[in-house]
Tab-separated table of C-alpha atoms in Angstrom:
chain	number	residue	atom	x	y	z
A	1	UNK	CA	16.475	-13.340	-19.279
A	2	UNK	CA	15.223	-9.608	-19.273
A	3	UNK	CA	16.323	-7.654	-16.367
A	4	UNK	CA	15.359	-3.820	-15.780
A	5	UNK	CA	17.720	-1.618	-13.652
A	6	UNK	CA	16.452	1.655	-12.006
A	7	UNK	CA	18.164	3.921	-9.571
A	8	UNK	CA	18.423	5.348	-7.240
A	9	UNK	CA	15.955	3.925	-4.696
A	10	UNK	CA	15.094	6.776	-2.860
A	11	UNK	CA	15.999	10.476	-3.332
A	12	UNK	CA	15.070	13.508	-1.547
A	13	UNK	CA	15.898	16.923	-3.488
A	14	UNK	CA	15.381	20.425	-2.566
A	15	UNK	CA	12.994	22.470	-4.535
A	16	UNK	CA	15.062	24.010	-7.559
A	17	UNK	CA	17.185	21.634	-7.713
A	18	UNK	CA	17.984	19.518	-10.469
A	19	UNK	CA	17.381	15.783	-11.566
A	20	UNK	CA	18.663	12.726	-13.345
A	21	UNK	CA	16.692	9.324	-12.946
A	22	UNK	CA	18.335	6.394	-14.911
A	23	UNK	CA	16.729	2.836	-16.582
A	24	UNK	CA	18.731	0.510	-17.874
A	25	UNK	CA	17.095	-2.805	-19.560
A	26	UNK	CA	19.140	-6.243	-20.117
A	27	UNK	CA	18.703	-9.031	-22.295
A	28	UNK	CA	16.528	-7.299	-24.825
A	29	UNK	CA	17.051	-5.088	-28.051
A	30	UNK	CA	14.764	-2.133	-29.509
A	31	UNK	CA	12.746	-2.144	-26.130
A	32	UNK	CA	9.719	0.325	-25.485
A	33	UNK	CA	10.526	2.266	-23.025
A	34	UNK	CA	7.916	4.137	-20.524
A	35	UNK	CA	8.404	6.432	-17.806
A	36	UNK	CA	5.161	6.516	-14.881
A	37	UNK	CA	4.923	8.214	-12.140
A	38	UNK	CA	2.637	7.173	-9.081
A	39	UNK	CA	1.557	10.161	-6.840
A	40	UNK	CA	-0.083	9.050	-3.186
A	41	UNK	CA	-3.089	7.084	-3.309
A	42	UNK	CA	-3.041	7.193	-6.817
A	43	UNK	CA	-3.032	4.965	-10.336
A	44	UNK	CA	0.231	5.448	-12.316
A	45	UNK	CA	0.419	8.062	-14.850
A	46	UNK	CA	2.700	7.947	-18.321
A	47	UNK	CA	5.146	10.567	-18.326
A	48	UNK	CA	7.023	9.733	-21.488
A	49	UNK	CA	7.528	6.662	-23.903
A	50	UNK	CA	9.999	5.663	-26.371
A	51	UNK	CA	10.341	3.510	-29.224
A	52	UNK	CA	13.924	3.969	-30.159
A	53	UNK	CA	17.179	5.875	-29.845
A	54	UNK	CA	16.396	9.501	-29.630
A	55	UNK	CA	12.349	9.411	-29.566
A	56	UNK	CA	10.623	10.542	-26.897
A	57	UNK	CA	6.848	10.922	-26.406
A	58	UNK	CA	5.566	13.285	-23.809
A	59	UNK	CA	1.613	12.339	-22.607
A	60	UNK	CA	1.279	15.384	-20.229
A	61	UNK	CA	3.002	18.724	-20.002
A	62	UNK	CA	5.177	19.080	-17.029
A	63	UNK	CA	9.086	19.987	-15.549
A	64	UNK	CA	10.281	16.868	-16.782
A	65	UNK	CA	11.892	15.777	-20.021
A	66	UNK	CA	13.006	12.400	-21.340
A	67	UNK	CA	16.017	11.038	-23.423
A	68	UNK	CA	17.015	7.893	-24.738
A	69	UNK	CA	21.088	8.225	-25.198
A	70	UNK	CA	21.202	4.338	-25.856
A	71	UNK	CA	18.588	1.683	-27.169
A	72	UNK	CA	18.439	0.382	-24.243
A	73	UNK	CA	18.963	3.409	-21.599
A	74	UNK	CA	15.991	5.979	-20.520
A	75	UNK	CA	16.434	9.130	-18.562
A	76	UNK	CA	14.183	11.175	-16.820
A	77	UNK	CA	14.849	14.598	-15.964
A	78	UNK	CA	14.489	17.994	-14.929
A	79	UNK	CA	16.040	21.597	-14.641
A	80	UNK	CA	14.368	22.721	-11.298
A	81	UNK	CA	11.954	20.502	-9.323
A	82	UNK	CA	8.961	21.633	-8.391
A	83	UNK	CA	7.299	20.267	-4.792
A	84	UNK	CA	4.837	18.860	-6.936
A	85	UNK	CA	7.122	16.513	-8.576
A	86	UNK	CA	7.598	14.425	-5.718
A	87	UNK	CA	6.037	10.806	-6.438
A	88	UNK	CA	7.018	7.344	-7.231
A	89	UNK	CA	8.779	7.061	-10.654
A	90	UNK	CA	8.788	3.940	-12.605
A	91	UNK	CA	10.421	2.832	-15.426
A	92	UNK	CA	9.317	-0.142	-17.715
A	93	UNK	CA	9.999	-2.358	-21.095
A	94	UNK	CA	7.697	-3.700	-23.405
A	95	UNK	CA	8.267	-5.310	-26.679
A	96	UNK	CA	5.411	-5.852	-29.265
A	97	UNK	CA	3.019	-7.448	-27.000
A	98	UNK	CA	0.778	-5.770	-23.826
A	99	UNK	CA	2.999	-7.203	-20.717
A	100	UNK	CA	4.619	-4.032	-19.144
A	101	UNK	CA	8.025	-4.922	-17.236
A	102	UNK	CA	8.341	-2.511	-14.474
A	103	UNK	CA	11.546	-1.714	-12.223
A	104	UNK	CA	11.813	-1.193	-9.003
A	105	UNK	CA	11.341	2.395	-8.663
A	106	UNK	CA	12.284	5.969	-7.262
A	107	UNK	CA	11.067	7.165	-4.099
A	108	UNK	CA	11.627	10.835	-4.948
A	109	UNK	CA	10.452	13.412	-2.510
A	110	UNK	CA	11.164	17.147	-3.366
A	111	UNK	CA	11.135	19.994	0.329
B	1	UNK	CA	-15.240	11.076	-14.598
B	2	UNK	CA	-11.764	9.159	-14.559
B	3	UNK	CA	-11.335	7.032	-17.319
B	4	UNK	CA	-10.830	3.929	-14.861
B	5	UNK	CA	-12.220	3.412	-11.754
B	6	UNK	CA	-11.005	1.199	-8.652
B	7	UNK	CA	-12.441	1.045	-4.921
B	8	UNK	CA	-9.381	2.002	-3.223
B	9	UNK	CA	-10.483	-0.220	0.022
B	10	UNK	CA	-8.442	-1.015	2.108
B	11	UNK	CA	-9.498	-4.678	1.974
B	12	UNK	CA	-9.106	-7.359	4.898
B	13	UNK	CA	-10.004	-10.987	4.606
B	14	UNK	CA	-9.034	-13.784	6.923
B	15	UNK	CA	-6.454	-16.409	4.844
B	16	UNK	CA	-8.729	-18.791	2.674
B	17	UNK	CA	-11.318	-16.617	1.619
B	18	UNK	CA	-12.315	-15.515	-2.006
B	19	UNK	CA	-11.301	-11.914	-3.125
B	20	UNK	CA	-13.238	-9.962	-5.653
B	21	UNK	CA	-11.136	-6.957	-7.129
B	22	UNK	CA	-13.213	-4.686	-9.639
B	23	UNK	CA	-12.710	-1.698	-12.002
B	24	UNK	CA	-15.145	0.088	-14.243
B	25	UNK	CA	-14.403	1.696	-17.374
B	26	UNK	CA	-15.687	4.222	-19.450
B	27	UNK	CA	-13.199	4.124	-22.548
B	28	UNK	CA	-15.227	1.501	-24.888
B	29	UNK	CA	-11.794	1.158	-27.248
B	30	UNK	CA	-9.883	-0.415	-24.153
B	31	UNK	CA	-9.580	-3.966	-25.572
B	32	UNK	CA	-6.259	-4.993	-23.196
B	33	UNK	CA	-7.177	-5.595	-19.897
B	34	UNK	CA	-4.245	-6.839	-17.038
B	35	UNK	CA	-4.132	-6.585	-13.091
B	36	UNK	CA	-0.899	-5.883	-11.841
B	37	UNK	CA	0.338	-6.624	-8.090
B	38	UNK	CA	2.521	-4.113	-6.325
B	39	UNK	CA	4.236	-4.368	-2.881
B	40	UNK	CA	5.305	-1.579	-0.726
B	41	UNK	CA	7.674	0.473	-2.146
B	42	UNK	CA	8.166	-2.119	-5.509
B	43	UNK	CA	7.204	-1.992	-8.881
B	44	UNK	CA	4.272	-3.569	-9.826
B	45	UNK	CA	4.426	-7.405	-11.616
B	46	UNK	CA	2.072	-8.400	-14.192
B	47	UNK	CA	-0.864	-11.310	-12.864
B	48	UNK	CA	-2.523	-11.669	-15.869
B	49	UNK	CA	-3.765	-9.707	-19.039
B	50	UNK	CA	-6.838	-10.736	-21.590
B	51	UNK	CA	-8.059	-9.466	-24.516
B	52	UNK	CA	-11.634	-8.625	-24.886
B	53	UNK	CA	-14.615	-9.889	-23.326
B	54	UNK	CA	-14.416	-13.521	-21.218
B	55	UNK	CA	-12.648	-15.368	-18.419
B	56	UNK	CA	-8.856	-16.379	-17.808
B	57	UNK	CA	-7.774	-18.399	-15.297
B	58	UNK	CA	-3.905	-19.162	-13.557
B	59	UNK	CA	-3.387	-21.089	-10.530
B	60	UNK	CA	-5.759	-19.181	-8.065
B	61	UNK	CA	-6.113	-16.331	-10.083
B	62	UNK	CA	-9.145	-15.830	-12.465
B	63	UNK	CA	-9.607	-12.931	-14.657
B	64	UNK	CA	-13.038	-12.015	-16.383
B	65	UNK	CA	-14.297	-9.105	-18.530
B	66	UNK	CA	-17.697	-7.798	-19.285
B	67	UNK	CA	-17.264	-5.282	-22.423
B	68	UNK	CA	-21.275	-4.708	-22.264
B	69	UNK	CA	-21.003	-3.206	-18.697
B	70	UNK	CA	-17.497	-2.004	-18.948
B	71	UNK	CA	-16.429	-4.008	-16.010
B	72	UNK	CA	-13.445	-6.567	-14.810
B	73	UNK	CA	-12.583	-8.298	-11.854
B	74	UNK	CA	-10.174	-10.122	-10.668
B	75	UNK	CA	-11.291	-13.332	-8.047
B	76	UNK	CA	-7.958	-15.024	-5.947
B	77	UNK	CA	-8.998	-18.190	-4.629
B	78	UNK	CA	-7.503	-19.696	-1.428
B	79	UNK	CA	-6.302	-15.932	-0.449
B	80	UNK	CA	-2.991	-16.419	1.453
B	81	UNK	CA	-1.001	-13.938	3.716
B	82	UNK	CA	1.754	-13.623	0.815
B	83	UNK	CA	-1.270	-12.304	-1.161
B	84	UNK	CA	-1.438	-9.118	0.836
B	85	UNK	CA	-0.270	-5.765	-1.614
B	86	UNK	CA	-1.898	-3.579	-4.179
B	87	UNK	CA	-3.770	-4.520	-6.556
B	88	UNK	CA	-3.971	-2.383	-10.229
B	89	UNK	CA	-6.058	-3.020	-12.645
B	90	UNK	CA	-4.988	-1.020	-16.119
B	91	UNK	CA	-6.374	-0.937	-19.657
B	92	UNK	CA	-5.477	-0.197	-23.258
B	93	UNK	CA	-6.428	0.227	-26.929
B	94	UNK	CA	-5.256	-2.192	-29.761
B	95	UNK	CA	-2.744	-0.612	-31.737
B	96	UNK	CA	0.197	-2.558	-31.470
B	97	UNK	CA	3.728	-1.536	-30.273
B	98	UNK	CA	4.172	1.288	-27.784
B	99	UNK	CA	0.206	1.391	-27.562
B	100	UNK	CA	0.038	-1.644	-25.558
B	101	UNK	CA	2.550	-0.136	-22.730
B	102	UNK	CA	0.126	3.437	-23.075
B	103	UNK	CA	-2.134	2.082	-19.881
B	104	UNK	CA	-4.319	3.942	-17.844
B	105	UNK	CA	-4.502	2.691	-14.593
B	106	UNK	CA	-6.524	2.325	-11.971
B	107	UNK	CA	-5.827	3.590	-8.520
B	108	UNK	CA	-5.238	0.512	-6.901
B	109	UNK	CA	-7.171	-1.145	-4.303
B	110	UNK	CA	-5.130	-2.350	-0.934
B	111	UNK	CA	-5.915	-5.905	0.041
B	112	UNK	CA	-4.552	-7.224	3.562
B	113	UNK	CA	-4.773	-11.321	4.179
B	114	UNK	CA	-4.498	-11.944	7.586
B	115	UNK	CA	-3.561	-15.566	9.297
């Protein structure tokens, strides 16, 4: 069966610093791969999707970039966090249909 | 206007009762609609997803969608305590591939089932 890794859990980071969130997805090959992000009291937002090695989408300008090294490895990151990056960041699979396999998530909270 | 839109709540029925979740729409080429549960601090799991207009039904769980008024809800039956998280709807366009994981969400509404 399909199993999605994401870590770390929770992360707090100073402002300026940088960051490195990794997805891993098992049991699957050539995966979608999406990157949300859920502020406070708010509906998730796409960030970035992929559809292979080396493709990366961007659906909003921001401080973050995407890469996928390996079909089935996604990484978000960024060069200096802003305070404004702090959220809940999600990473998730698809294949060709509409169910949406998210992980567990990243607390990340930027002071 | 937000493309979706989702009465945040909070929500609190006693255990047993009906629960009507709702969203409105305003993007007429959504055609994919799902409802998603989240609990604290998870990701969220898919409940159930239809296509177009009309009704689905799982276990307690019934989904229905009205194209016409740009509207979906989601009724659990029975509620139960282990029913208490978030609950997102999301939407999106036909198009195959990386268009059906391109949803816009909804902001979720909290629902709390009490004994």
């Amino acid at each position: 069966s399909q199993t999605i890794h994401q870590w770390p859990a929770t992360l707090v980071q100073p402002v300026g610093s940088p960051l490195s969130l990794e997805c891993t997805v098992e049991g699957t090959s050539n995966p979608n791969l999406y990157w949300y992000r859920q502020a406070a009291g708010r509906g998730l937002q796409l960030l970035f999707y992929s559809v292979g090695i080396g493709q990366i989408s961007s659906e909003v300008p921001q401080n973050l970039s995407a890469s996928r090294p390996q079909d089935r490895q996604f990484i978000l990151s960024s060069k200096k966090l802003l305070l404004s990056d702090s959220g809940f960041y999600l990473c998730a699979w698809s294949l060709s249909g509409p169910r949406l396999f998210f992980g567990s998530g990243t607390q990340l909270s930027v002071l | 206007q937000k493309e979706v839109e989702q009465d945040p709540g909070p929500l609190s029925v006693p255990e047993g009762a009906i629960v009507s979740l709702n969203c409105t729409y305003s993007n007429s080429a959504f055609q994919y609609f799902m409802w998603y549960r989240q609990y604290s601090r998870k990701g969220p799991e898919l409940l159930m997803y239809t296509y177009s207009s009309g009704n689905k039904e799982d276990g307690r769980f019934t989904a229905q969608v009205d194209k016409s008024s740009k509207y979906i809800s989601l009724f659990i039956r029975d509620s139960q305590p282990s029913d208490s998280a978030t609950y997102l709807c999301a939407m999106s366009e036909v198009g195959g591939g990386t268009s059906y994981g391109k949803l816009t969400f909804g902001q979720g509404t909290i629902l709390t089932v009490h004994p």
